[in-house]
Coordinates of C-alpha atoms in Angstrom, one line a residue:
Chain A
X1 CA 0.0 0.0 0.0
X2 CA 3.1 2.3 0.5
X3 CA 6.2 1.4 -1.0
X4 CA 9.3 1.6 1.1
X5 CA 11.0 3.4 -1.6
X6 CA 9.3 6.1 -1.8
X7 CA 9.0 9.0 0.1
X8 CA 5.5 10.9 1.1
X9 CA 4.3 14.2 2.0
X10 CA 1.8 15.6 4.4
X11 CA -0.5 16.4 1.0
X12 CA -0.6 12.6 0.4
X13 CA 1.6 12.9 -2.3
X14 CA 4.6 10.6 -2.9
X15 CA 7.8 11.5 -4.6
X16 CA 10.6 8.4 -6.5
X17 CA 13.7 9.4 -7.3
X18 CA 15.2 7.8 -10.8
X19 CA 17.9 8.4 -12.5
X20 CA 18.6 12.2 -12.0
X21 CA 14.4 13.0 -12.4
X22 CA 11.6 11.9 -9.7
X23 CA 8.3 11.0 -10.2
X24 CA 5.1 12.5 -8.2
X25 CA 1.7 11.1 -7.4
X26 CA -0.9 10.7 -5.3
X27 CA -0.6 8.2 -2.5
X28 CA -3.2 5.2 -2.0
X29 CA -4.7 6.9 0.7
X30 CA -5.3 9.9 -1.3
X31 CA -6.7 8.2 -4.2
X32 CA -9.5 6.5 -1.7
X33 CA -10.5 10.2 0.2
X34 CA -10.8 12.0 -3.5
X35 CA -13.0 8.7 -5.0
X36 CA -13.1 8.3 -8.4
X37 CA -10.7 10.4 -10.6
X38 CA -12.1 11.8 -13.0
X39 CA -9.7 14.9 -14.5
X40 CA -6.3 16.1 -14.1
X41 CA -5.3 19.6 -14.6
X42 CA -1.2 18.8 -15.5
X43 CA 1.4 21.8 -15.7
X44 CA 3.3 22.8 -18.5
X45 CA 6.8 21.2 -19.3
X46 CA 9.5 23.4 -18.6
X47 CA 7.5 24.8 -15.9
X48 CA 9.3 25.8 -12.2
X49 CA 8.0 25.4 -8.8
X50 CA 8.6 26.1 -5.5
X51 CA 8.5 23.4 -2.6
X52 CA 4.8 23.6 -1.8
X53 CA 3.2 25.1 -4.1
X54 CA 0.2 24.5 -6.4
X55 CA 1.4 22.4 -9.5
X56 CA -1.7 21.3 -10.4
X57 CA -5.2 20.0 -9.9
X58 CA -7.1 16.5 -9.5
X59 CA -11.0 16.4 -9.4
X60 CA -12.9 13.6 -8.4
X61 CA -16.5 13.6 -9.5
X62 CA -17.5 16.0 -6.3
X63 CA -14.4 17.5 -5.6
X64 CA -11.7 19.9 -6.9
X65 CA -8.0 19.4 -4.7
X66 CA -4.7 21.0 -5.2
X67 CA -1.7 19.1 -6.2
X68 CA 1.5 20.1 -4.5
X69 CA 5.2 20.1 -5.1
X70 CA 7.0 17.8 -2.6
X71 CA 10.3 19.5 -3.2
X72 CA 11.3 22.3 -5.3
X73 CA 11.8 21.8 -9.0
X74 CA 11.6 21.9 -13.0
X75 CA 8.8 20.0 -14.5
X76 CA 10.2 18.0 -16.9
X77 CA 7.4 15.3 -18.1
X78 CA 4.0 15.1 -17.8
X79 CA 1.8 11.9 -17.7
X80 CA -0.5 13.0 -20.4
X81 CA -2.1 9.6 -20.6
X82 CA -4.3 10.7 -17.2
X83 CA -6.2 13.2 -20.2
X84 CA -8.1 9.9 -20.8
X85 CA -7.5 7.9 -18.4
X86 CA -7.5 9.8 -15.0
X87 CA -9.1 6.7 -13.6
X88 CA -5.3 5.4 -13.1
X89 CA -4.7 7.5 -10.2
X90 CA -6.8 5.1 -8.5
X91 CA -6.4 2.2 -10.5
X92 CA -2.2 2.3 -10.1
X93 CA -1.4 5.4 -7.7
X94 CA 2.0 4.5 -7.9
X95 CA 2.8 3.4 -11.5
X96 CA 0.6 4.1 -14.4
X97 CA -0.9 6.9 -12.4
X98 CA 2.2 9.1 -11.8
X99 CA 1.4 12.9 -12.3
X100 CA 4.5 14.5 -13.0
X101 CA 8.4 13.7 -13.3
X102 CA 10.4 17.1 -11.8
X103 CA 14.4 17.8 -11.8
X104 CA 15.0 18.5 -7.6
X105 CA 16.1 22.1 -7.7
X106 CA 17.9 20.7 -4.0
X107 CA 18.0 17.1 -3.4
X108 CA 18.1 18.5 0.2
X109 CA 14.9 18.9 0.8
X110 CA 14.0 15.4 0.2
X111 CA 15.1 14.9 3.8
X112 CA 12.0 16.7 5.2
X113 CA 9.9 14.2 3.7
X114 CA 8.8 11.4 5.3
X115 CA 9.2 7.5 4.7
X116 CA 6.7 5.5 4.6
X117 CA 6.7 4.1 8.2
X118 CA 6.7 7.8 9.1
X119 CA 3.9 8.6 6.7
X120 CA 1.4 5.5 7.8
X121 CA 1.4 6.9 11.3
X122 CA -0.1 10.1 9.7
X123 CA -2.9 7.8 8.5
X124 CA -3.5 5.7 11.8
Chain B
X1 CA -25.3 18.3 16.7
X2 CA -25.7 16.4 13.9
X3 CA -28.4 13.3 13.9
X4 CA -28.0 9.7 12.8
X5 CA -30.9 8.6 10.6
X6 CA -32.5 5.0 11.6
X7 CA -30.5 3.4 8.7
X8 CA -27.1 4.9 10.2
X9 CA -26.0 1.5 11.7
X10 CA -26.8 0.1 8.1
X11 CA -24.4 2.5 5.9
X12 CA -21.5 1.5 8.0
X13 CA -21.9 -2.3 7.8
X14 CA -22.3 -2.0 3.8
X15 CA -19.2 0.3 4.1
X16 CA -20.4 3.8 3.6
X17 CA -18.7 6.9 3.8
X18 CA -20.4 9.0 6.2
X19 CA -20.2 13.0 6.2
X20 CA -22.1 15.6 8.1
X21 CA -24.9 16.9 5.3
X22 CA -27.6 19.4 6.4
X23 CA -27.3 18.1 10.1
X24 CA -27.4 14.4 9.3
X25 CA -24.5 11.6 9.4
X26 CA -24.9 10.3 5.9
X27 CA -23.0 8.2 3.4
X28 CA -21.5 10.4 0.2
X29 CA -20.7 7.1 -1.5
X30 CA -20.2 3.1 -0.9
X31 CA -19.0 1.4 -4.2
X32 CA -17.5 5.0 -6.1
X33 CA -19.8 7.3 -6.9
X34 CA -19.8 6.4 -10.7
X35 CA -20.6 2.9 -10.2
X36 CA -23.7 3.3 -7.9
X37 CA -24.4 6.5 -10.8
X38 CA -24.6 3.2 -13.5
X39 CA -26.4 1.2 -11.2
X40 CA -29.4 3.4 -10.8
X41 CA -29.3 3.8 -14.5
X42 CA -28.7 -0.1 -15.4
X43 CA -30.8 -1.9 -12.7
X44 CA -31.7 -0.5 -9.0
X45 CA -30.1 1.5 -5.7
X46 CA -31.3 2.8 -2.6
X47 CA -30.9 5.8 -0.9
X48 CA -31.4 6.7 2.5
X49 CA -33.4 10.3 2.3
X50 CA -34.7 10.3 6.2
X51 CA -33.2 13.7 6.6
X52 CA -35.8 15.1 4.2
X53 CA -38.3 17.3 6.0
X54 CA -41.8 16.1 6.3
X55 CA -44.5 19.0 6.8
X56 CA -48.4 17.4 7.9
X57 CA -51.2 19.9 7.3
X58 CA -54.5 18.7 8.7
X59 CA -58.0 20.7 8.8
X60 CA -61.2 22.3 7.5
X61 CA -58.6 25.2 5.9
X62 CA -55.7 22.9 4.8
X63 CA -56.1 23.1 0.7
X64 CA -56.3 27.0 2.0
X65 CA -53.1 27.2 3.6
X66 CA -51.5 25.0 1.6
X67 CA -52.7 27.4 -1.5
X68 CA -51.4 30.5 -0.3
X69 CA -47.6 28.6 0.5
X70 CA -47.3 27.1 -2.9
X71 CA -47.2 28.5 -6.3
X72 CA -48.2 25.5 -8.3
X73 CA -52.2 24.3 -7.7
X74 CA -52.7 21.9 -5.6
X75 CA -56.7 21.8 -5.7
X76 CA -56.3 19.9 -8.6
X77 CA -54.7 17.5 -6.7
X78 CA -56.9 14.2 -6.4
X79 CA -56.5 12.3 -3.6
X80 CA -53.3 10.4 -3.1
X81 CA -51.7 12.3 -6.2
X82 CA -48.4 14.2 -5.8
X83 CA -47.5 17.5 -7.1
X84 CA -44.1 19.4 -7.4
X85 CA -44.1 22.9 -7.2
X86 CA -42.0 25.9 -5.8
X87 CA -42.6 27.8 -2.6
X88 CA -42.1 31.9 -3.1
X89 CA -41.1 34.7 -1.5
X90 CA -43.4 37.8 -2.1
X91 CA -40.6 39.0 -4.4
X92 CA -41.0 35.4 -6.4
X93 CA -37.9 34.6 -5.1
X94 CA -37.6 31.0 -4.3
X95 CA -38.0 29.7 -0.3
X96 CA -38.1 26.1 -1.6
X97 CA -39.3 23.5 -3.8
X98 CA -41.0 20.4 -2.6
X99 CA -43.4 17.9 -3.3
X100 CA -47.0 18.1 -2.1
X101 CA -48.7 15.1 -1.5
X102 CA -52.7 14.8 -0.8
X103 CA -53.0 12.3 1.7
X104 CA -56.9 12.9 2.1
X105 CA -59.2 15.8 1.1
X106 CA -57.9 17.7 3.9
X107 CA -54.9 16.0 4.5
X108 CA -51.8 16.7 2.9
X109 CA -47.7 16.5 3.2
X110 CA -45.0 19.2 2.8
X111 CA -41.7 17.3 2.1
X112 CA -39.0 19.8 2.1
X113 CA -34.7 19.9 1.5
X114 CA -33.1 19.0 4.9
X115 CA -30.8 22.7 4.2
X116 CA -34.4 24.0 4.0
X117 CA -36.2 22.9 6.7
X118 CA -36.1 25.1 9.7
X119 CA -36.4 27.7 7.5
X120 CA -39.2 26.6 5.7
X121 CA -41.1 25.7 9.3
X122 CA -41.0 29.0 9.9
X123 CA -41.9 30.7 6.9
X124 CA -44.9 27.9 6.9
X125 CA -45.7 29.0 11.1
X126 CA -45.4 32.7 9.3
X127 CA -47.8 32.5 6.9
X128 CA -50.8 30.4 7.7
X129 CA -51.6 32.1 10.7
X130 CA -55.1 32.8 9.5
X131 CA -56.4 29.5 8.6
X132 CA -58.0 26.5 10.4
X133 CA -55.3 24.1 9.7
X134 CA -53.0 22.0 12.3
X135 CA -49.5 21.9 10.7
X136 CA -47.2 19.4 12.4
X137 CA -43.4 18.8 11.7
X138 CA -42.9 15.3 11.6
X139 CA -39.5 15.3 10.2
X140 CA -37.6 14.1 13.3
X141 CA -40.1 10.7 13.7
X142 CA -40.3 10.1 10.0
X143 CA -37.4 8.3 7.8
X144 CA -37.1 8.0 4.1
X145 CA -35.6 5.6 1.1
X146 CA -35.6 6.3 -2.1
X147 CA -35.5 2.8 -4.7
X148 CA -34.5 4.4 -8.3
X149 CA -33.8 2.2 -11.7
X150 CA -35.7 0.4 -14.0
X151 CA -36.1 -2.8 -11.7
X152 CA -37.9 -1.0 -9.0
X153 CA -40.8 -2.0 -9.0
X154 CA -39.8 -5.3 -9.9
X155 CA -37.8 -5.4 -7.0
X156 CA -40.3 -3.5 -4.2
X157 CA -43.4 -6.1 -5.4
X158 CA -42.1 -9.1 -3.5
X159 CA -41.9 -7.1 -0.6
X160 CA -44.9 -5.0 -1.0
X161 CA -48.8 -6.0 -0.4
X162 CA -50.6 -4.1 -2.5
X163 CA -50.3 -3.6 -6.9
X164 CA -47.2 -1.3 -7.7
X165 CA -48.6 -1.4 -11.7
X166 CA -51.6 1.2 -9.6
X167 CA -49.4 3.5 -8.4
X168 CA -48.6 6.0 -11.1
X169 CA -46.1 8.5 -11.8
X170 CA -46.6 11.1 -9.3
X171 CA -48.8 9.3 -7.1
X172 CA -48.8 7.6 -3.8
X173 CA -50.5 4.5 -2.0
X174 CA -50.8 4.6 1.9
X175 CA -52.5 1.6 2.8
X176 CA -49.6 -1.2 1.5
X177 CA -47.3 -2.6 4.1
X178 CA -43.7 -4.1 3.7
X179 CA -43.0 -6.8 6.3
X180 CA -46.5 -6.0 8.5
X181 CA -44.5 -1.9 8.6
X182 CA -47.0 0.8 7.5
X183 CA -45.6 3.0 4.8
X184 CA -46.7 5.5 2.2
X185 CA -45.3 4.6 -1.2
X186 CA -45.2 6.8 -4.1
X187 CA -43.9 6.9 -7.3
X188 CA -41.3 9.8 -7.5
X189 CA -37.9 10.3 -6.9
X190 CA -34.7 12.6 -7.5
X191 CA -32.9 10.3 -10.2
X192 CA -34.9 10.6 -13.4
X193 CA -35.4 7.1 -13.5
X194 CA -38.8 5.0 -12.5
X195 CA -38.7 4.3 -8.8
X196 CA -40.4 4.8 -5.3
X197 CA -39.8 6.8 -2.7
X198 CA -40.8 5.3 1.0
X199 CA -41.9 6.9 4.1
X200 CA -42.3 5.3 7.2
X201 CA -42.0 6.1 10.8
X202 CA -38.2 5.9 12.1
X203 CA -38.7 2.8 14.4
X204 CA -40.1 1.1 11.4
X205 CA -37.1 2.0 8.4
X206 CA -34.7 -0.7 9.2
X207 CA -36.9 -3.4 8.6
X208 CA -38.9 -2.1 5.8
X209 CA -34.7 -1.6 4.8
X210 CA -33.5 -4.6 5.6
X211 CA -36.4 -6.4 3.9
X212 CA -35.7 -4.5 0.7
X213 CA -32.0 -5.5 0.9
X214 CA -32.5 -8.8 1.5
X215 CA -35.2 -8.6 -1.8
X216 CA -32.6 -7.0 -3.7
X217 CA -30.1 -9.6 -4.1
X218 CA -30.8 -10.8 -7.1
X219 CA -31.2 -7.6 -8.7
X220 CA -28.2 -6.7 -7.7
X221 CA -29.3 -4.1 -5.8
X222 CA -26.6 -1.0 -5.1
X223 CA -26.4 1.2 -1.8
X224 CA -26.3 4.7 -3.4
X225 CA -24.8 8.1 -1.4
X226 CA -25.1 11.6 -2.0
X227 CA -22.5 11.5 -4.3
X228 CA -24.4 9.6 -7.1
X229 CA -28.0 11.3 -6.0
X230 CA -26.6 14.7 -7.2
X231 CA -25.1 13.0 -10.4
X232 CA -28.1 11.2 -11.2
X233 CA -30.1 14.5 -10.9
X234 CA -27.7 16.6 -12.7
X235 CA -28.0 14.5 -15.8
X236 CA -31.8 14.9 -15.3
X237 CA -31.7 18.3 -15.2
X238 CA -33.7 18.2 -11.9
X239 CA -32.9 21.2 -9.4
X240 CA -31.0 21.7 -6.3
X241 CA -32.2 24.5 -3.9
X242 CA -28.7 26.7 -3.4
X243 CA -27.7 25.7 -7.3
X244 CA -30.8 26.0 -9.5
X245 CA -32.3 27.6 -7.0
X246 CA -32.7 30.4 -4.5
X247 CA -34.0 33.6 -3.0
X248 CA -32.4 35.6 -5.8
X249 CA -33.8 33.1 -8.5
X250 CA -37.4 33.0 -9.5
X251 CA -39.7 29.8 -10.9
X252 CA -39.1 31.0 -14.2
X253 CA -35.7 31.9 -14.5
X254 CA -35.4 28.0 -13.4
X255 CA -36.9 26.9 -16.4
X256 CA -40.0 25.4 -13.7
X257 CA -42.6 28.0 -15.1
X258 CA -45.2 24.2 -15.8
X259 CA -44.9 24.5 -12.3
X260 CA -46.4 27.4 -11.3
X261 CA -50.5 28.5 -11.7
X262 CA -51.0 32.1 -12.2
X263 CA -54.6 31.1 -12.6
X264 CA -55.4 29.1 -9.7
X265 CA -55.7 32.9 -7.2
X266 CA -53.9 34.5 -5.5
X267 CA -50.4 32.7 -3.9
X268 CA -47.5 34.6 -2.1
X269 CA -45.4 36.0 -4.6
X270 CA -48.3 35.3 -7.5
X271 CA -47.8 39.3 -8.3
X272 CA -44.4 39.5 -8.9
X273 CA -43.9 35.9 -10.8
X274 CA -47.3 38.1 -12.9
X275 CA -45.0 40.9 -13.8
X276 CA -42.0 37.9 -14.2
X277 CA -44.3 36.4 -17.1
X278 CA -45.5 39.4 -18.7
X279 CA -42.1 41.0 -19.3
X280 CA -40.0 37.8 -19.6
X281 CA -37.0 37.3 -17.9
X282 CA -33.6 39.1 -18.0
X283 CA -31.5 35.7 -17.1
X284 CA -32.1 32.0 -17.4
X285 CA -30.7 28.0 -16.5
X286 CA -29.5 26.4 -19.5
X287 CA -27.1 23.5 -20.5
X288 CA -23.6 23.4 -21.0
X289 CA -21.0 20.9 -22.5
X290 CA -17.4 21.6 -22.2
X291 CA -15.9 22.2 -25.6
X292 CA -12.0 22.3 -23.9
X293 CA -10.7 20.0 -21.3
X294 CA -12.1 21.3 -18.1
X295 CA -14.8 20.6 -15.1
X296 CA -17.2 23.8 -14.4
X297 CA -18.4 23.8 -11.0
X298 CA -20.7 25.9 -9.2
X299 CA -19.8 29.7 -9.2
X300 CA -17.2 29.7 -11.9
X301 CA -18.1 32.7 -13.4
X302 CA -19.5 32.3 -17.0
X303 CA -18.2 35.0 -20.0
X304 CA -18.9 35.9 -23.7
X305 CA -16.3 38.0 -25.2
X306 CA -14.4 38.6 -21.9
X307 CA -17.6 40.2 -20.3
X308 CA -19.0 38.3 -17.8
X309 CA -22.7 36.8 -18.3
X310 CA -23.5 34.6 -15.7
X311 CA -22.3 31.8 -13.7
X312 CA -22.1 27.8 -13.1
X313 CA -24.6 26.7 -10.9
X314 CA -23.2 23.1 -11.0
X315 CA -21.4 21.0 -12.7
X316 CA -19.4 17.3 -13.6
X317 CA -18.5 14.6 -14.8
X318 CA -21.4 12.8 -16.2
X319 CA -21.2 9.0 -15.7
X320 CA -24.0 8.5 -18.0
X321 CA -22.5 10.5 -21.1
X322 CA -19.3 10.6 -20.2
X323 CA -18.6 14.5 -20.4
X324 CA -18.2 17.5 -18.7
X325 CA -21.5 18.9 -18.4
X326 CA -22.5 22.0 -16.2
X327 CA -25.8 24.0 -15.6
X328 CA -25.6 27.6 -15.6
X329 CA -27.5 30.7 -15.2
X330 CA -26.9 33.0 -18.0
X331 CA -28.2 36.4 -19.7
X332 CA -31.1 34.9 -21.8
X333 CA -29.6 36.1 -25.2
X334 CA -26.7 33.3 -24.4
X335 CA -28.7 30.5 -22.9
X336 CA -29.9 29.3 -26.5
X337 CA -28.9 25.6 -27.8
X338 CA -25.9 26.4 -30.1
X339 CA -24.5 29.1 -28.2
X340 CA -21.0 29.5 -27.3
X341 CA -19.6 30.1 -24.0
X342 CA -16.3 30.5 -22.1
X343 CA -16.0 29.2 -18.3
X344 CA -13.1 30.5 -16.2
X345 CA -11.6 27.7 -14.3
X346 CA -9.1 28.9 -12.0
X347 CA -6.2 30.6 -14.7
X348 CA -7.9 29.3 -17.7
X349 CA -11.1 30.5 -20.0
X350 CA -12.1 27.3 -21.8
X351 CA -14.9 26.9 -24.5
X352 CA -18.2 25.5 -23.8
X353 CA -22.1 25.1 -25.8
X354 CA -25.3 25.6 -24.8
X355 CA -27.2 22.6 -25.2
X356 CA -31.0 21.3 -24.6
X357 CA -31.7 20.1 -21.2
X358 CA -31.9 17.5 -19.6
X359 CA -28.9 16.2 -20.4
X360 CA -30.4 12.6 -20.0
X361 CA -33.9 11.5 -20.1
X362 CA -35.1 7.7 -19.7
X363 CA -35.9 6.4 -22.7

């Protein structure tokens, strides 16, 4: 349910580092709150954001939620399968339906992110 | 404080997730909120609607009062027949909309929108003041499930004691029982399918549920939330007091103008919604589909050529058609079919069309 590789934020969000880029997405128990996924609002390539902020947006069919950067950083690939099939996000939270891929602007702040022992005992 | 509904106990067990909605603990979805959307479309689902408000007029006066509160007529009511129909403000803006149902000649049943209901006690207290009627609010002792889909009534007749094929659309029975439990059984409900709604008294809905449930296994039967019951009335172009409607929307700007009697004498708010229908109104509902890639949702504000025209008064995914479909209320020169219209969503203004509503009718 949460892979030990990965690491997780307090936004549910999970973050895999891979060969110099790192994938984002939504974590299992994100995908379960929001229900079924119905559209993603994905940034622009090339786009740069700060740690926290606002990359993007997932709506379910009730709700509209913000998607936030777990670490500063350059967008460089978007999952634009998730145009029509956002249904992945909960399908395959942590494969088919990855969000983003970022370059870390400073690997550093992957420390304040939480493994996933750490991030389960947010959920309990 | 927020109260349980009899069937409380029931939504956990089947796995229900349970939010606070207009002062009631009720389930926003079980399965996923598009698959109990197809069920009700496909075959059957219940819904647990207890926290609707239930309104009993009773007395030599009650047509009288109940004349004077609502703007459609319900002395053409017969008895046992059911009757939608807005409730106005003198200034025809909207206090509620409800159904009506004639229980007996001078017998008959307010049920009103849980966000509604203390409000529309009192407005009802206000305004009948002068009439020989006894008005009781039985909403806290009486629960509610709605059974919506084309096996309905299939389903509901081996539980039920009397001929479902009598009940019409729109009308009710109140003699039938379900497992020795009295009820009153009509056929209406919020989905734009065929189905019942069920009232009975609370200490009676679990086993008039449970008895359903248990009848409903081999039609596959689906616990529905909220979730699906605003879907399923989206589609169906079917109103939603605070969306739809308001006090700063009138019957016809809602596109609900079969539903109000000018003729029938004098209502409150019967002179202003006179004036409304003489000159026409200056802004309407109407249908959109999203052209771009994009959900409207309520209070995105609608524009044509960078002015601003209007606004979303809901919107989604639609299970049934699979697009992006809103309803929003626009200057009447842009709320014809064919007409093109840009929503702003968050940064973005993304192209939309009017189109006919509802979005989905039964076929």
């Amino acid at each position: 349910m949460y892979p030990e590789e990965l690491k997780y934020t307090d936004d549910h969000e999970w973050i895999r580092v891979e060969n110099g880029k790192a994938y984002v997405g939504l974590t299992q128990y994100a995908q379960e709150q929001l229900g079924d996924v119905v559209f993603v609002e994905l940034p622009d390539v090339g786009e740069e954001f700060e740690m926290g902020d606002s990359f993007g947006v997932v709506e379910s069919v009730k709700t509209v939620s913000d998607l936030f950067m777990p670490v500063g950083g350059k967008v460089v690939e978007i999952n634009e399968d998730l145009e029509d099939s956002p249904e992945a996000v909960n399908e395959d939270p942590y494969g088919d339906g990855w969000i983003v891929a970022i370059e870390i602007a400073d690997k550093s702040q992957l420390d304040q992110l939480m493994d996933s022992e750490a991030y389960q005992k947010t959920l309990e | 404080m927020t109260r349980k509904t009899p069937l409380y106990e029931r939504h956990v067990e089947l796995g229900g997730k349970v939010v606070d909605f207009a002062g009631y603990k009720l389930p926003v979805q079980f399965a996923g909120i598009i698959e109990e959307h197809k069920a009700v479309r496909n075959d059957v689902g219940i819904f647990d609607v207890s926290h609707m408000g239930e309104f009993e007029f009773r007395g030599p006066q009650a047509l009288e009062a109940v004349q004077k509160l609502i703007a459609n007529n319900a002395a053409k009511l017969e008895i046992n027949q059911v009757l939608y129909t807005p409730m106005c403000y003198p200034d025809g803006g909207v206090v509620d909309d409800l159904l009506v149902y004639r229980l007996d000649k001078d017998r008959f049943l307010f049920v009103v929108n849980a966000a509604n209901l203390e409000k529309d006690w009192d407005w009802v207290q206000e305004n009948t003041k002068e009439f020989d009627v006894e008005i009781e609010n039985q909403s806290f002792e009486t629960g509610q499930v709605a059974l919506q889909g084309p096996k309905a009534q299939e389903l509901l007749q081996k539980i039920y004691d009397r001929d479902l094929g009598q009940i019409k659309f729109f009308w009710l029975e109140k003699e039938g029982k379900i497992s020795g439990k009295d009820c009153i059984v009509s056929r209406t409900g919020y989905t734009g399918e065929d189905g019942f709604e069920i009232y009975a008294r609370n200490e009676d809905l679990v086993d008039i549920f449970d008895a359903i449930w248990d009848a409903g296994k081999e039609f596959n039967l689906q616990p529905c939330g909220l979730g699906a019951r605003d879907t399923l009335r989206f589609e169906a172009a079917l109103p939603l007091y605070g969306h739809e409607l308001s006090q700063d929307i009138n019957p016809f700007e809602a596109r609900l103008k079969i539903f109000v009697d000018l003729e029938k004498g004098d209502f409150i708010g019967r002179d202003a919604l006179v004036e409304v229908s003489e000159k026409g109104v200056e802004k309407r509902i109407a249908g959109i589909e999203m052209k771009d890639k994009g959900i409207p949702r309520q209070g995105y504000p609608v524009e044509v050529d960078g002015e601003e025209v209007g606004f979303v008064t809901s919107g989604t995914f639609s299970p049934t058609l699979g697009k992006n479909l809103g309803i929003v209320m626009v200057k009447k020169e842009f709320a014809k079919a064919g007409s093109n219209l840009d929503i702003r969503i968050r940064k973005r203004l993304l192209g939309a069309e009017v189109v006919k509503l509802p979005f989905y009718k039964r076929r």
